[in-house]
PDB file of C-alpha atoms in Angstrom:
ATOM      1  CA  MET A 295     -20.874  23.807 -52.255  1.00 47.00           C
ATOM      2  CA  ALA A 296     -20.578  23.400 -48.650  1.00 49.00           C
ATOM      3  CA  ALA A 297     -17.918  20.208 -48.833  1.00 50.00           C
ATOM      4  CA  ASP A 298     -15.910  22.696 -50.817  1.00 51.00           C
ATOM      5  CA  THR A 299     -15.335  25.325 -48.738  1.00 50.00           C
ATOM      6  CA  GLN A 300     -14.972  23.037 -45.825  1.00 50.00           C
ATOM      7  CA  LYS A 301     -12.150  21.840 -47.658  1.00 51.00           C
ATOM      8  CA  ASN A 302     -10.671  25.391 -48.110  1.00 51.00           C
ATOM      9  CA  ASN A 303     -10.770  25.791 -44.864  1.00 51.00           C
ATOM     10  CA  ASN A 304      -8.942  22.339 -43.730  1.00 52.00           C
ATOM     11  CA  LYS A 305      -6.440  23.568 -46.485  1.00 53.00           C
ATOM     12  CA  ALA A 306      -5.931  27.450 -45.165  1.00 55.00           C
ATOM     13  CA  GLY A 307      -4.844  26.041 -41.811  1.00 57.00           C
ATOM     14  CA  LYS A 308      -8.173  26.347 -39.922  1.00 62.00           C
ATOM     15  CA  PRO A 309     -10.120  23.709 -38.522  1.00 61.00           C
ATOM     16  CA  ALA A 310     -13.431  22.962 -39.392  1.00 65.00           C
ATOM     17  CA  LYS A 311     -16.387  24.587 -37.188  1.00 71.00           C
ATOM     18  CA  LYS A 312     -17.726  23.652 -34.572  1.00 72.00           C
ATOM     19  CA  GLU A 313     -20.868  24.168 -32.566  1.00 75.00           C
ATOM     20  CA  PRO A 314     -20.600  26.579 -30.375  1.00 75.00           C
ATOM     21  CA  GLN A 315     -20.932  25.451 -26.629  1.00 74.00           C
ATOM     22  CA  PRO A 316     -22.984  26.915 -24.032  1.00 77.00           C
ATOM     23  CA  LEU A 317     -21.651  28.535 -20.976  1.00 80.00           C
ATOM     24  CA  ILE A 318     -21.679  27.110 -18.094  1.00 82.00           C
ATOM     25  CA  ILE A 319     -21.135  28.442 -14.897  1.00 86.00           C
ATOM     26  CA  ALA A 320     -20.581  25.371 -12.157  1.00 86.00           C
ATOM     27  CA  LYS A 321     -22.185  26.375  -8.689  1.00 90.00           C
ATOM     28  CA  THR A 322     -20.709  23.514  -7.130  1.00 93.00           C
ATOM     29  CA  PRO A 323     -17.696  21.285  -6.682  1.00 92.00           C
ATOM     30  CA  ALA A 324     -19.491  18.226  -7.703  1.00 93.00           C
ATOM     31  CA  GLU A 325     -20.788  19.887 -10.981  1.00 92.00           C
ATOM     32  CA  GLU A 326     -17.271  21.415 -11.475  1.00 92.00           C
ATOM     33  CA  GLN A 327     -15.591  17.503 -11.141  1.00 91.00           C
ATOM     34  CA  ARG A 328     -18.917  16.744 -13.582  1.00 91.00           C
ATOM     35  CA  LEU A 329     -18.257  19.451 -16.158  1.00 90.00           C
ATOM     36  CA  LYS A 330     -14.862  18.273 -16.236  1.00 88.00           C
ATOM     37  CA  LEU A 331     -14.885  14.952 -16.936  1.00 89.00           C
ATOM     38  CA  GLU A 332     -17.810  15.748 -19.700  1.00 88.00           C
ATOM     39  CA  LYS A 333     -15.337  16.873 -21.147  1.00 86.00           C
ATOM     40  CA  LEU A 334     -12.739  14.278 -21.218  1.00 87.00           C
ATOM     41  CA  MET A 335     -15.180  12.486 -22.057  1.00 89.00           C
ATOM     42  CA  ARG A 336     -16.261  14.503 -25.495  1.00 88.00           C
ATOM     43  CA  ASN A 337     -13.173  12.915 -26.448  1.00 87.00           C
ATOM     44  CA  PRO A 338     -11.700   9.370 -25.091  1.00 87.00           C
ATOM     45  CA  ASP A 339      -9.433   9.117 -27.499  1.00 90.00           C
ATOM     46  CA  LYS A 340      -7.484  12.047 -26.582  1.00 87.00           C
ATOM     47  CA  PRO A 341      -5.136  11.462 -23.565  1.00 87.00           C
ATOM     48  CA  ALA A 342      -6.225  13.106 -20.131  1.00 81.00           C
ATOM     49  CA  PRO A 343      -3.962  15.625 -18.372  1.00 81.00           C
ATOM     50  CA  ILE A 344      -2.221  14.547 -15.578  1.00 85.00           C
ATOM     51  CA  PRO A 345      -0.468  17.360 -13.553  1.00 86.00           C
ATOM     52  CA  ASP A 346       2.969  16.688 -11.854  1.00 90.00           C
ATOM     53  CA  ARG A 347       2.877  16.297  -8.089  1.00 88.00           C
ATOM     54  CA  PRO A 348       3.735  19.558  -6.947  1.00 87.00           C
ATOM     55  CA  LYS A 349       7.246  20.089  -5.800  1.00 87.00           C
ATOM     56  CA  GLU A 350       7.635  20.634  -1.984  1.00 84.00           C
ATOM     57  CA  TRP A 351       8.643  23.943  -0.315  1.00 84.00           C
ATOM     58  CA  ASN A 352      12.231  24.327   0.976  1.00 87.00           C
ATOM     59  CA  PRO A 353      13.809  27.197   2.633  1.00 88.00           C
ATOM     60  CA  ARG A 354      16.349  29.036   1.037  1.00 85.00           C
ATOM     61  CA  ALA A 355      19.365  27.931   2.563  1.00 83.00           C
ATOM     62  CA  PRO A 356      20.963  30.373   4.885  1.00 79.00           C
ATOM     63  CA  PRO A 357      24.359  32.434   4.231  1.00 77.00           C
ATOM     64  CA  GLU A 358      27.570  31.180   4.421  1.00 83.00           C
ATOM     65  CA  PHE A 359      28.999  34.074   5.556  1.00 80.00           C
ATOM     66  CA  VAL A 360      26.502  37.640   6.697  1.00 74.00           C
ATOM     67  CA  ARG A 361      28.730  40.547   5.933  1.00 73.00           C
ATOM     68  CA  ASP A 362      26.236  43.275   7.257  1.00 67.00           C
ATOM     69  CA  VAL A 363      24.720  42.318  10.849  1.00 68.00           C
ATOM     70  CA  MET A 364      21.518  44.294  11.770  1.00 62.00           C
ATOM     71  CA  GLY A 365      19.452  44.326  14.287  1.00 56.00           C
ATOM     72  CA  SER A 366      16.014  46.488  15.100  1.00 56.00           C
ATOM     73  CA  SER A 367      18.086  48.228  17.793  1.00 62.00           C
ATOM     74  CA  ALA A 368      18.618  51.957  17.967  1.00 59.00           C
ATOM     75  CA  GLY A 369      20.527  53.959  15.384  1.00 65.00           C
ATOM     76  CA  ALA A 370      19.676  52.141  12.458  1.00 66.00           C
ATOM     77  CA  GLY A 371      18.217  53.415   9.788  1.00 72.00           C
ATOM     78  CA  SER A 372      14.309  53.564   8.990  1.00 75.00           C
ATOM     79  CA  GLY A 373      14.711  50.648   6.031  1.00 77.00           C
ATOM     80  CA  GLU A 374      16.996  48.465   8.134  1.00 77.00           C
ATOM     81  CA  PHE A 375      14.229  47.500  10.203  1.00 80.00           C
ATOM     82  CA  HIS A 376      12.342  45.765   7.151  1.00 84.00           C
ATOM     83  CA  VAL A 377      15.250  44.104   5.797  1.00 80.00           C
ATOM     84  CA  TYR A 378      15.984  42.276   9.228  1.00 82.00           C
ATOM     85  CA  ARG A 379      12.152  41.909  10.161  1.00 88.00           C
ATOM     86  CA  HIS A 380      12.386  39.580   6.562  1.00 88.00           C
ATOM     87  CA  LEU A 381      15.654  38.143   7.150  1.00 85.00           C
ATOM     88  CA  ARG A 382      14.264  36.972  10.996  1.00 89.00           C
ATOM     89  CA  ARG A 383      11.277  35.576   8.775  1.00 92.00           C
ATOM     90  CA  ARG A 384      13.112  33.958   6.397  1.00 90.00           C
ATOM     91  CA  GLU A 385      15.144  32.323   9.467  1.00 90.00           C
ATOM     92  CA  TYR A 386      11.854  31.273  11.361  1.00 94.00           C
ATOM     93  CA  GLN A 387      10.535  29.387   8.771  1.00 93.00           C
ATOM     94  CA  ARG A 388      13.572  27.634   7.994  1.00 92.00           C
ATOM     95  CA  GLN A 389      14.015  26.416  11.896  1.00 93.00           C
ATOM     96  CA  ASP A 390      10.009  25.375  11.481  1.00 95.00           C
ATOM     97  CA  PHE A 391      11.119  23.374   7.972  1.00 94.00           C
ATOM     98  CA  LEU A 392      14.014  21.962   9.757  1.00 94.00           C
ATOM     99  CA  ASP A 393      11.635  20.690  13.375  1.00 96.00           C
ATOM    100  CA  LYS A 394       9.162  19.206  10.896  1.00 95.00           C
ATOM    101  CA  MET A 395      11.183  17.080   8.726  1.00 94.00           C
ATOM    102  CA  SER A 396      13.102  15.736  11.419  1.00 96.00           C
ATOM    103  CA  GLU A 397       9.266  15.223  13.116  1.00 97.00           C
ATOM    104  CA  VAL A 398       8.318  13.478   9.733  1.00 96.00           C
ATOM    105  CA  GLN A 399      12.152  11.695   9.453  1.00 97.00           C
ATOM    106  CA  SER A 400      11.537   9.993  13.542  1.00 97.00           C
ATOM    107  CA  LYS A 401       7.951   8.894  12.955  1.00 97.00           C
ATOM    108  CA  ASN A 402       9.125   7.008   9.771  1.00 97.00           C
ATOM    109  CA  ASP A 403      11.567   5.647  11.710  1.00 97.00           C
ATOM    110  CA  THR A 404       9.029   4.670  14.528  1.00 97.00           C
ATOM    111  CA  TYR A 405       6.945   2.880  12.020  1.00 97.00           C
ATOM    112  CA  GLN A 406       9.745   1.142  10.578  1.00 97.00           C
ATOM    113  CA  GLU A 407      10.786   0.096  13.260  1.00 97.00           C
ATOM    114  CA  LYS A 408       7.261  -1.074  14.483  1.00 97.00           C
ATOM    115  CA  LEU A 409       6.842  -2.689  11.167  1.00 96.00           C
ATOM    116  CA  GLU A 410      10.037  -5.103  11.910  1.00 96.00           C
ATOM    117  CA  LYS A 411       8.735  -6.251  14.941  1.00 96.00           C
ATOM    118  CA  ASN A 412       5.518  -6.894  14.141  1.00 96.00           C
ATOM    119  CA  LYS A 413       7.066  -9.301  10.857  1.00 96.00           C
ATOM    120  CA  LEU A 414       9.220 -10.884  13.280  1.00 96.00           C
ATOM    121  CA  ALA A 415       6.163 -11.945  15.734  1.00 96.00           C
ATOM    122  CA  SER A 416       4.514 -12.914  12.764  1.00 96.00           C
ATOM    123  CA  ASP A 417       7.078 -14.980  11.277  1.00 96.00           C
ATOM    124  CA  GLU A 418       8.166 -16.810  14.631  1.00 96.00           C
ATOM    125  CA  LYS A 419       4.401 -17.156  15.163  1.00 96.00           C
ATOM    126  CA  THR A 420       3.629 -19.055  11.867  1.00 96.00           C
ATOM    127  CA  ALA A 421       7.119 -20.883  12.571  1.00 96.00           C
ATOM    128  CA  LYS A 422       5.641 -21.942  16.194  1.00 96.00           C
ATOM    129  CA  LYS A 423       1.920 -23.514  14.032  1.00 96.00           C
ATOM    130  CA  ARG A 424       3.971 -24.821  11.469  1.00 96.00           C
ATOM    131  CA  LYS A 425       6.596 -27.024  14.075  1.00 96.00           C
ATOM    132  CA  LYS A 426       2.879 -27.844  15.545  1.00 96.00           C
ATOM    133  CA  ARG A 427       1.969 -29.524  12.302  1.00 96.00           C
ATOM    134  CA  GLU A 428       4.528 -31.320  11.930  1.00 96.00           C
ATOM    135  CA  LYS A 429       4.427 -32.577  15.020  1.00 96.00           C
ATOM    136  CA  LEU A 430       0.799 -33.605  14.286  1.00 96.00           C
ATOM    137  CA  LYS A 431       1.587 -35.331  11.091  1.00 96.00           C
ATOM    138  CA  GLN A 432       4.345 -37.316  12.689  1.00 96.00           C
ATOM    139  CA  LYS A 433       2.197 -38.850  15.411  1.00 95.00           C
ATOM    140  CA  LYS A 434      -0.143 -39.274  12.798  1.00 95.00           C
ATOM    141  CA  LEU A 435       1.864 -41.051  10.612  1.00 95.00           C
ATOM    142  CA  ALA A 436       3.357 -43.108  13.493  1.00 95.00           C
ATOM    143  CA  ALA A 437       0.134 -44.404  14.747  1.00 94.00           C
ATOM    144  CA  LYS A 438      -0.397 -45.437  10.500  1.00 93.00           C
ATOM    145  CA  LYS A 439       2.740 -47.401  10.963  1.00 93.00           C
ATOM    146  CA  ALA A 440       2.145 -48.813  14.165  1.00 93.00           C
ATOM    147  CA  LYS A 441      -1.677 -50.079  13.218  1.00 91.00           C
ATOM    148  CA  GLN A 442      -0.355 -51.679  10.020  1.00 92.00           C
ATOM    149  CA  GLU A 443       2.503 -53.568  11.880  1.00 91.00           C
ATOM    150  CA  ALA A 444       0.104 -54.769  14.301  1.00 91.00           C
ATOM    151  CA  LYS A 445      -2.596 -55.922  10.981  1.00 88.00           C
ATOM    152  CA  GLY A 446       0.471 -57.199   9.677  1.00 86.00           C
ATOM    153  CA  GLN A 447       1.053 -59.265  12.484  1.00 86.00           C
ATOM    154  CA  ASN A 448      -2.488 -60.965  13.141  1.00 83.00           C
ATOM    155  CA  GLU A 449      -2.709 -61.708   9.320  1.00 76.00           C
ATOM    156  CA  ASP A 450       0.565 -63.743   9.801  1.00 71.00           C
ATOM    157  CA  GLY A 451      -1.352 -65.787  11.816  1.00 60.00           C
ATOM    158  CA  ASP A 452      -4.175 -65.898   9.687  1.00 58.00           C
ATOM    159  CA  SER A 453      -2.312 -66.255   6.213  1.00 54.00           C
ATOM    160  CA  ASN A 454      -5.760 -66.546   4.388  1.00 51.00           C
ATOM    161  CA  GLU A 455      -5.625 -64.989   0.952  1.00 50.00           C
ATOM    162  CA  LYS A 456      -9.794 -63.822   0.690  1.00 50.00           C
ATOM    163  CA  SER A 457      -9.455 -62.178   4.460  1.00 50.00           C
ATOM    164  CA  SER A 458      -6.045 -60.102   3.483  1.00 50.00           C
ATOM    165  CA  ASP A 459      -7.613 -58.579   0.541  1.00 53.00           C
ATOM    166  CA  SER A 460     -10.543 -57.645   2.380  1.00 55.00           C
ATOM    167  CA  SER A 461      -8.511 -56.293   5.354  1.00 55.00           C
ATOM    168  CA  ASP A 462      -6.141 -54.287   2.579  1.00 59.00           C
ATOM    169  CA  LYS A 463      -9.613 -53.018   1.615  1.00 59.00           C
ATOM    170  CA  GLU A 464     -10.688 -52.138   5.491  1.00 60.00           C
ATOM    171  CA  GLY A 465      -7.200 -51.055   6.052  1.00 60.00           C
ATOM    172  CA  GLU A 466      -6.916 -48.261   3.313  1.00 62.00           C
ATOM    173  CA  GLU A 467     -10.655 -47.228   4.063  1.00 61.00           C
ATOM    174  CA  ASP A 468      -9.336 -46.939   7.781  1.00 61.00           C
ATOM    175  CA  ARG A 469      -6.542 -44.977   5.979  1.00 60.00           C
ATOM    176  CA  GLU A 470      -8.618 -42.345   4.673  1.00 60.00           C
ATOM    177  CA  ALA A 471     -11.257 -42.033   7.217  1.00 56.00           C
ATOM    178  CA  GLU A 472      -8.267 -41.108   9.338  1.00 57.00           C
ATOM    179  CA  ASP A 473      -6.846 -38.580   6.773  1.00 56.00           C
ATOM    180  CA  ASP A 474     -10.417 -36.991   6.700  1.00 56.00           C
ATOM    181  CA  ALA A 475     -10.782 -36.554  10.067  1.00 55.00           C
ATOM    182  CA  GLU A 476      -8.998 -33.402  12.152  1.00 60.00           C
ATOM    183  CA  VAL A 477      -8.428 -33.196  15.550  1.00 58.00           C
ATOM    184  CA  PRO A 478     -10.452 -30.505  17.147  1.00 59.00           C
ATOM    185  CA  SER A 479      -9.175 -26.978  18.059  1.00 62.00           C
ATOM    186  CA  PHE A 480     -12.181 -26.399  20.605  1.00 61.00           C
ATOM    187  CA  ILE A 481     -14.987 -28.105  22.268  1.00 65.00           C
ATOM    188  CA  MET A 482     -18.204 -26.585  21.911  1.00 65.00           C
ATOM    189  CA  GLY A 483     -20.156 -26.570  24.668  1.00 66.00           C
ATOM    190  CA  ASN A 484     -20.397 -26.906  28.630  1.00 64.00           C
ATOM    191  CA  LYS A 485     -18.813 -30.770  28.407  1.00 53.00           C
TER     192      LYS A 485
END
């Protein structure tokens, strides 16, 4: 019977009755955030509402032509001063906004210049270090070639096959040892 009434409620377009939630009043911002998260986590399939970013305030554009110029001088009506005051306030707001925007723009420009300057400096530094590494690599290769040539000249005089096999093994070990060794970039201690 209870199932029939529930079906009837769904057919009529009414959702099934939910259990009433107790009213909880958040006393702190952290508690309010916790309550919002709990509400979102009750139904994780439902998409979370993400509000759009608020639009930045822009002042109204200044009028192209002012028909009745008024001031706060004597002879103006009592209501005219309030209109003048509002126009003046709006113009001051507009000018303050323009000043702030120009200041933000100048800060952005200086920041971009600083980024470019730092990038160029780091590129120069890496190029210098790359050149130094290449130079060191070339020195190592030249030393290896000189050593091999010296060994080749020594072996030509002895031309013994067993000794050449053992010297090849030793040469390979020497090359591996040289490849593993690095030139220290600093020396520790007071020596």
